[in-house]
Amino acid sequence: MAQFSIKDDHVDIVIGALQSDLTSFMDAWRPFFSRFHLIIVKDPLLKEDLKIPDGFNVDMYTKSDMDKAVGSSLTSQLFSGYSCRYYGYLVSKRKYIISIDDDCIPAKDDNGFLVDAVSQHLFNLASPATPLFFNTLYDPYRKGADFVRGYPFSLREGVPCALSCGLWLNLADLDAPTQALKPEQRNTRYVDAVLTVPTKAMMTLSGINIAFDREILGPALFPGLKLTKEGNLRWETMQDVFSGMCAKVTCDHLKIGVKTGLPYVWREERGDAIQSLKKDWEGMKLMEDAVPFFESIQLPPEAVNAEECMLEIAKLLKDKFDAEKNSVFIQAADAMIEWVKLWKKAVPASN
Amino acid sequence: MAQFSIKDDHVDIVIGALQSDLTSFMDAWRPFFSRFHLIIVKDPLLKEDLKIPDGFNVDMYTKSDMDKAVGSSLTSQLFSGYSCRYYGYLVSKRKYIISIDDDCIPAKDDNGFLVDAVSQHLFNLASPATPLFFNTLYDPYRKGADFVRGYPFSLREGVPCALSCGLWLNLADLDAPTQALKPEQRNTRYVDAVLTVPTKAMMTLSGINIAFDREILGPALFPGLKLTKEGNLRWETMQDVFSGMCAKVTCDHLKIGVKTGLPYVWREERGDAIQSLKKDWEGMKLMEDAVPFFESIQLPPEAVNAEECMLEIAKLLKDKFDAEKNSVFIQAADAMIEWVKLWKKAVPASN
């Protein structure tokens, strides 16, 4: 991985703290996190003080920081629960963000070695992506790999990669119904590959284990899609999935790449899937409307950065959906507009 | 893999014999081939008699069979070298075809077990494909796998899979220039995954290790794209890559799926890459014209099967390319028309 690299001080690792005692989480990640700057954002709904072990370079943010910066109304609207990490994306001053859920620890590969998820994410972002033609040999820039016979030479330079989506061993990111139906299912298969998701192919992003180029894509990673009866378990939320579709259409439009695959993290159990199933989980229905919408939209050529793409998507959401019947989408569109405003204030250089 | 299965007598394994002594090849594959019907097609350019070990259920075809069936002119035009296997596709009476180059033997997985490429291909074909939305958890129908959170429930049934493209350990399928530049490069990474190539994403098919549903897709797997100075090494040919693009746009149009990934085969060395580099290898230039062509075409709704799609593609090739400047494409278009004629004669039921 020598030929592509990113300097440590261009990276923020952002952790949304949904539990108060981060000791075992941080200790598990110490070999990979300790040389980086960390931003820890405490879930505004969490009452207890955070416990963070020594030996890390950390800036911590809590509800009072958010209230001061954006007001308490926006804080509760945008930064509750899993969404608290987005506050860290906003206040970061660095080019790259890595974000990992606090119920995940480093995975082991098939040889029993701990996976350095940080280095793998940074390699994914630093090396080009290939969204315009599918390479059956997976990531062609990886050591020992290349482009397959027939791959057009004019496309072998690739395009910048702005988003790296990692995967999960042990507990995969299934939805509430699937998780409840297969409570014993565990993901044990380590697939040793990274691939670029082709342009125009729709996918779900999961916010559990991701990295992105904040300068290029930051505004597209946005909080604010709330299910009416959203739970406080990952599988009861859709905020990251919806934001991921915004990010994917933005990347396709800007001709930049999204990768998926390595790195894996080991995901611990949290929550009771059967209890989740008892709720009226509207995430299922939401995607039936959201996917055709995102597949159909064409962003105008005037939208030349992520902020402008997001404002266009917000506009299209409002044109397409009914404020009463599809209030979740309309609220999300409003949140997108607020988010872009906040982003413009936070990152004046990009305007 | 229990829930999806294909009967043995619905399968033909087609081998194009480019070498006369198939003993070690067949012995290596005996555990996996012996319960199936085999079609072995001898390269018309090969002089020596074939040596085939006992214990297989084989029908063999040679130049004299081809000459009798299609005439010697079409035989040399369509069935020379690597293309001889297409004669086997044509004369097969079965629904599924598996085809593996005769310089490949079974690979071993990371646990040291021999890979049953036949069963894996048949599982890929029997289980649905998911070209309409990308599943980050790879093949959702595999045991222990599922759809990721957010995957639309309305798409979880998938669509039929008509083409399974396997991969290669040891010698990957690189083009002549890459192979010559990296003569020592070997593919050692076993990626334990199958995925559906998303609709509209262009890819290269390699004919080394494939399986397909002959009833659905047969006519789209066609010989006839010949480079002017085509060599007799896989990396000096483009016939399979070109035919693969025809197959991919046909599958996209018919809303059926193409999978890539497992099974691997172990590919032995053959040929001298440096010698190949000395040739004026036009495959490189060809793709720069072919890819934009295939990306741009839209097949008409009246084309409802692979034969009709191929005739439409042939027509579009003739409209788009110049008979003198791009003679390779025009000749390929003529070959496609001949091929569909032969197919209609061979498979009258499908008309």
CSV table of N, CA, C and O in Angstrom, one decimal, chain B residues 8 19 25 28 31 45 47 54 100 114 118 128 132 142 149 156 170 191 199 220 247 249 272 275 280 296 308 330 347:
chain,number,residue,atom,x,y,z
B,8,ASP,N,-28.2,-32.9,-12.8
B,8,ASP,CA,-27.0,-33.2,-13.6
B,8,ASP,C,-27.2,-33.2,-15.1
B,8,ASP,O,-26.4,-32.8,-15.9
B,19,GLN,N,-5.0,-28.2,-26.8
B,19,GLN,CA,-3.8,-29.1,-26.8
B,19,GLN,C,-4.3,-30.5,-27.0
B,19,GLN,O,-5.5,-30.8,-26.7
B,25,PHE,N,-5.3,-32.7,-17.6
B,25,PHE,CA,-6.4,-31.8,-17.4
B,25,PHE,C,-7.7,-32.6,-16.9
B,25,PHE,O,-8.3,-32.2,-15.9
B,28,ALA,N,-7.3,-34.1,-13.5
B,28,ALA,CA,-7.4,-33.2,-12.4
B,28,ALA,C,-8.9,-32.8,-12.1
B,28,ALA,O,-9.3,-32.6,-11.0
B,31,PRO,N,-12.9,-35.5,-10.3
B,31,PRO,CA,-13.9,-35.6,-9.2
B,31,PRO,C,-15.1,-34.7,-9.4
B,31,PRO,O,-16.2,-35.0,-8.9
B,45,LEU,N,-7.5,-26.1,-35.9
B,45,LEU,CA,-6.2,-25.9,-36.2
B,45,LEU,C,-5.2,-26.9,-35.6
B,45,LEU,O,-4.0,-26.9,-36.0
B,47,LYS,N,-3.5,-30.4,-35.1
B,47,LYS,CA,-3.3,-31.5,-36.1
B,47,LYS,C,-3.4,-32.9,-35.4
B,47,LYS,O,-4.0,-33.8,-35.9
B,54,ASP,N,-10.1,-42.5,-20.0
B,54,ASP,CA,-11.3,-43.2,-19.9
B,54,ASP,C,-12.1,-42.7,-18.6
B,54,ASP,O,-11.6,-42.0,-17.8
B,100,ILE,N,-14.5,-24.4,-19.4
B,100,ILE,CA,-13.3,-24.0,-18.7
B,100,ILE,C,-12.1,-24.3,-19.6
B,100,ILE,O,-12.1,-25.3,-20.3
B,114,LEU,N,-9.9,-28.6,-2.4
B,114,LEU,CA,-10.2,-28.4,-3.8
B,114,LEU,C,-11.5,-27.7,-4.0
B,114,LEU,O,-12.5,-28.1,-3.4
B,118,VAL,N,-17.7,-26.7,-10.6
B,118,VAL,CA,-19.0,-27.0,-11.3
B,118,VAL,C,-20.2,-26.7,-10.4
B,118,VAL,O,-21.1,-26.0,-10.8
B,128,PRO,N,-31.1,-16.6,-7.5
B,128,PRO,CA,-31.3,-15.4,-8.3
B,128,PRO,C,-30.2,-14.4,-8.3
B,128,PRO,O,-29.2,-14.6,-7.5
B,132,LEU,N,-30.4,-5.0,-9.7
B,132,LEU,CA,-31.2,-3.7,-9.7
B,132,LEU,C,-30.8,-2.9,-8.4
B,132,LEU,O,-31.2,-1.7,-8.3
B,142,ARG,N,-26.6,-16.8,-0.4
B,142,ARG,CA,-25.6,-17.8,0.1
B,142,ARG,C,-26.0,-18.1,1.6
B,142,ARG,O,-26.4,-17.3,2.3
B,149,ARG,N,-29.4,-4.0,5.7
B,149,ARG,CA,-30.4,-3.1,6.1
B,149,ARG,C,-30.6,-2.0,5.1
B,149,ARG,O,-29.6,-1.5,4.6
B,156,ARG,N,-36.0,-8.1,-3.2
B,156,ARG,CA,-35.3,-9.2,-2.6
B,156,ARG,C,-35.5,-10.6,-3.2
B,156,ARG,O,-34.8,-11.5,-2.9
B,170,ASN,N,-3.3,-18.0,-9.5
B,170,ASN,CA,-2.1,-18.1,-10.2
B,170,ASN,C,-2.0,-17.1,-11.3
B,170,ASN,O,-1.6,-16.0,-11.0
B,191,VAL,N,-10.7,-14.6,-3.0
B,191,VAL,CA,-11.8,-13.7,-2.5
B,191,VAL,C,-13.1,-14.5,-2.5
B,191,VAL,O,-13.6,-14.9,-3.5
B,199,THR,N,-26.9,-3.7,-13.0
B,199,THR,CA,-27.4,-3.3,-14.4
B,199,THR,C,-26.7,-2.0,-14.8
B,199,THR,O,-26.5,-1.1,-14.0
B,220,ALA,N,-26.1,-15.1,-27.3
B,220,ALA,CA,-25.3,-13.9,-27.0
B,220,ALA,C,-23.9,-14.3,-26.7
B,220,ALA,O,-23.0,-13.4,-26.8
B,247,ALA,N,-23.4,-9.9,-24.2
B,247,ALA,CA,-24.2,-10.7,-23.3
B,247,ALA,C,-24.7,-9.7,-22.1
B,247,ALA,O,-25.8,-9.8,-21.7
B,249,VAL,N,-25.2,-6.4,-22.2
B,249,VAL,CA,-26.3,-5.5,-22.6
B,249,VAL,C,-27.6,-6.2,-22.8
B,249,VAL,O,-28.7,-5.8,-22.6
B,272,ASP,N,4.5,-16.9,-24.0
B,272,ASP,CA,5.6,-16.0,-23.7
B,272,ASP,C,5.0,-14.6,-23.8
B,272,ASP,O,4.8,-14.1,-24.9
B,275,GLN,N,7.0,-12.0,-26.0
B,275,GLN,CA,6.7,-12.2,-27.4
B,275,GLN,C,5.4,-11.5,-27.8
B,275,GLN,O,5.3,-10.9,-28.9
B,280,ASP,N,1.7,-6.2,-32.7
B,280,ASP,CA,0.9,-4.9,-32.7
B,280,ASP,C,-0.5,-5.3,-32.2
B,280,ASP,O,-1.4,-5.7,-33.0
B,296,SER,N,-23.7,3.2,-24.9
B,296,SER,CA,-24.7,4.1,-25.5
B,296,SER,C,-25.9,3.4,-26.0
B,296,SER,O,-26.9,4.0,-26.2
B,308,GLU,N,-32.9,-11.9,-30.8
B,308,GLU,CA,-33.3,-10.6,-31.3
B,308,GLU,C,-32.4,-9.4,-30.8
B,308,GLU,O,-32.1,-8.5,-31.5
B,330,ILE,N,-17.3,-4.6,-38.1
B,330,ILE,CA,-18.3,-4.9,-39.1
B,330,ILE,C,-18.2,-6.4,-39.4
B,330,ILE,O,-19.3,-7.1,-39.6
B,347,VAL,N,-31.6,-24.7,-32.6
B,347,VAL,CA,-32.5,-24.7,-31.5
B,347,VAL,C,-33.9,-24.2,-32.0
B,347,VAL,O,-34.3,-23.1,-31.7
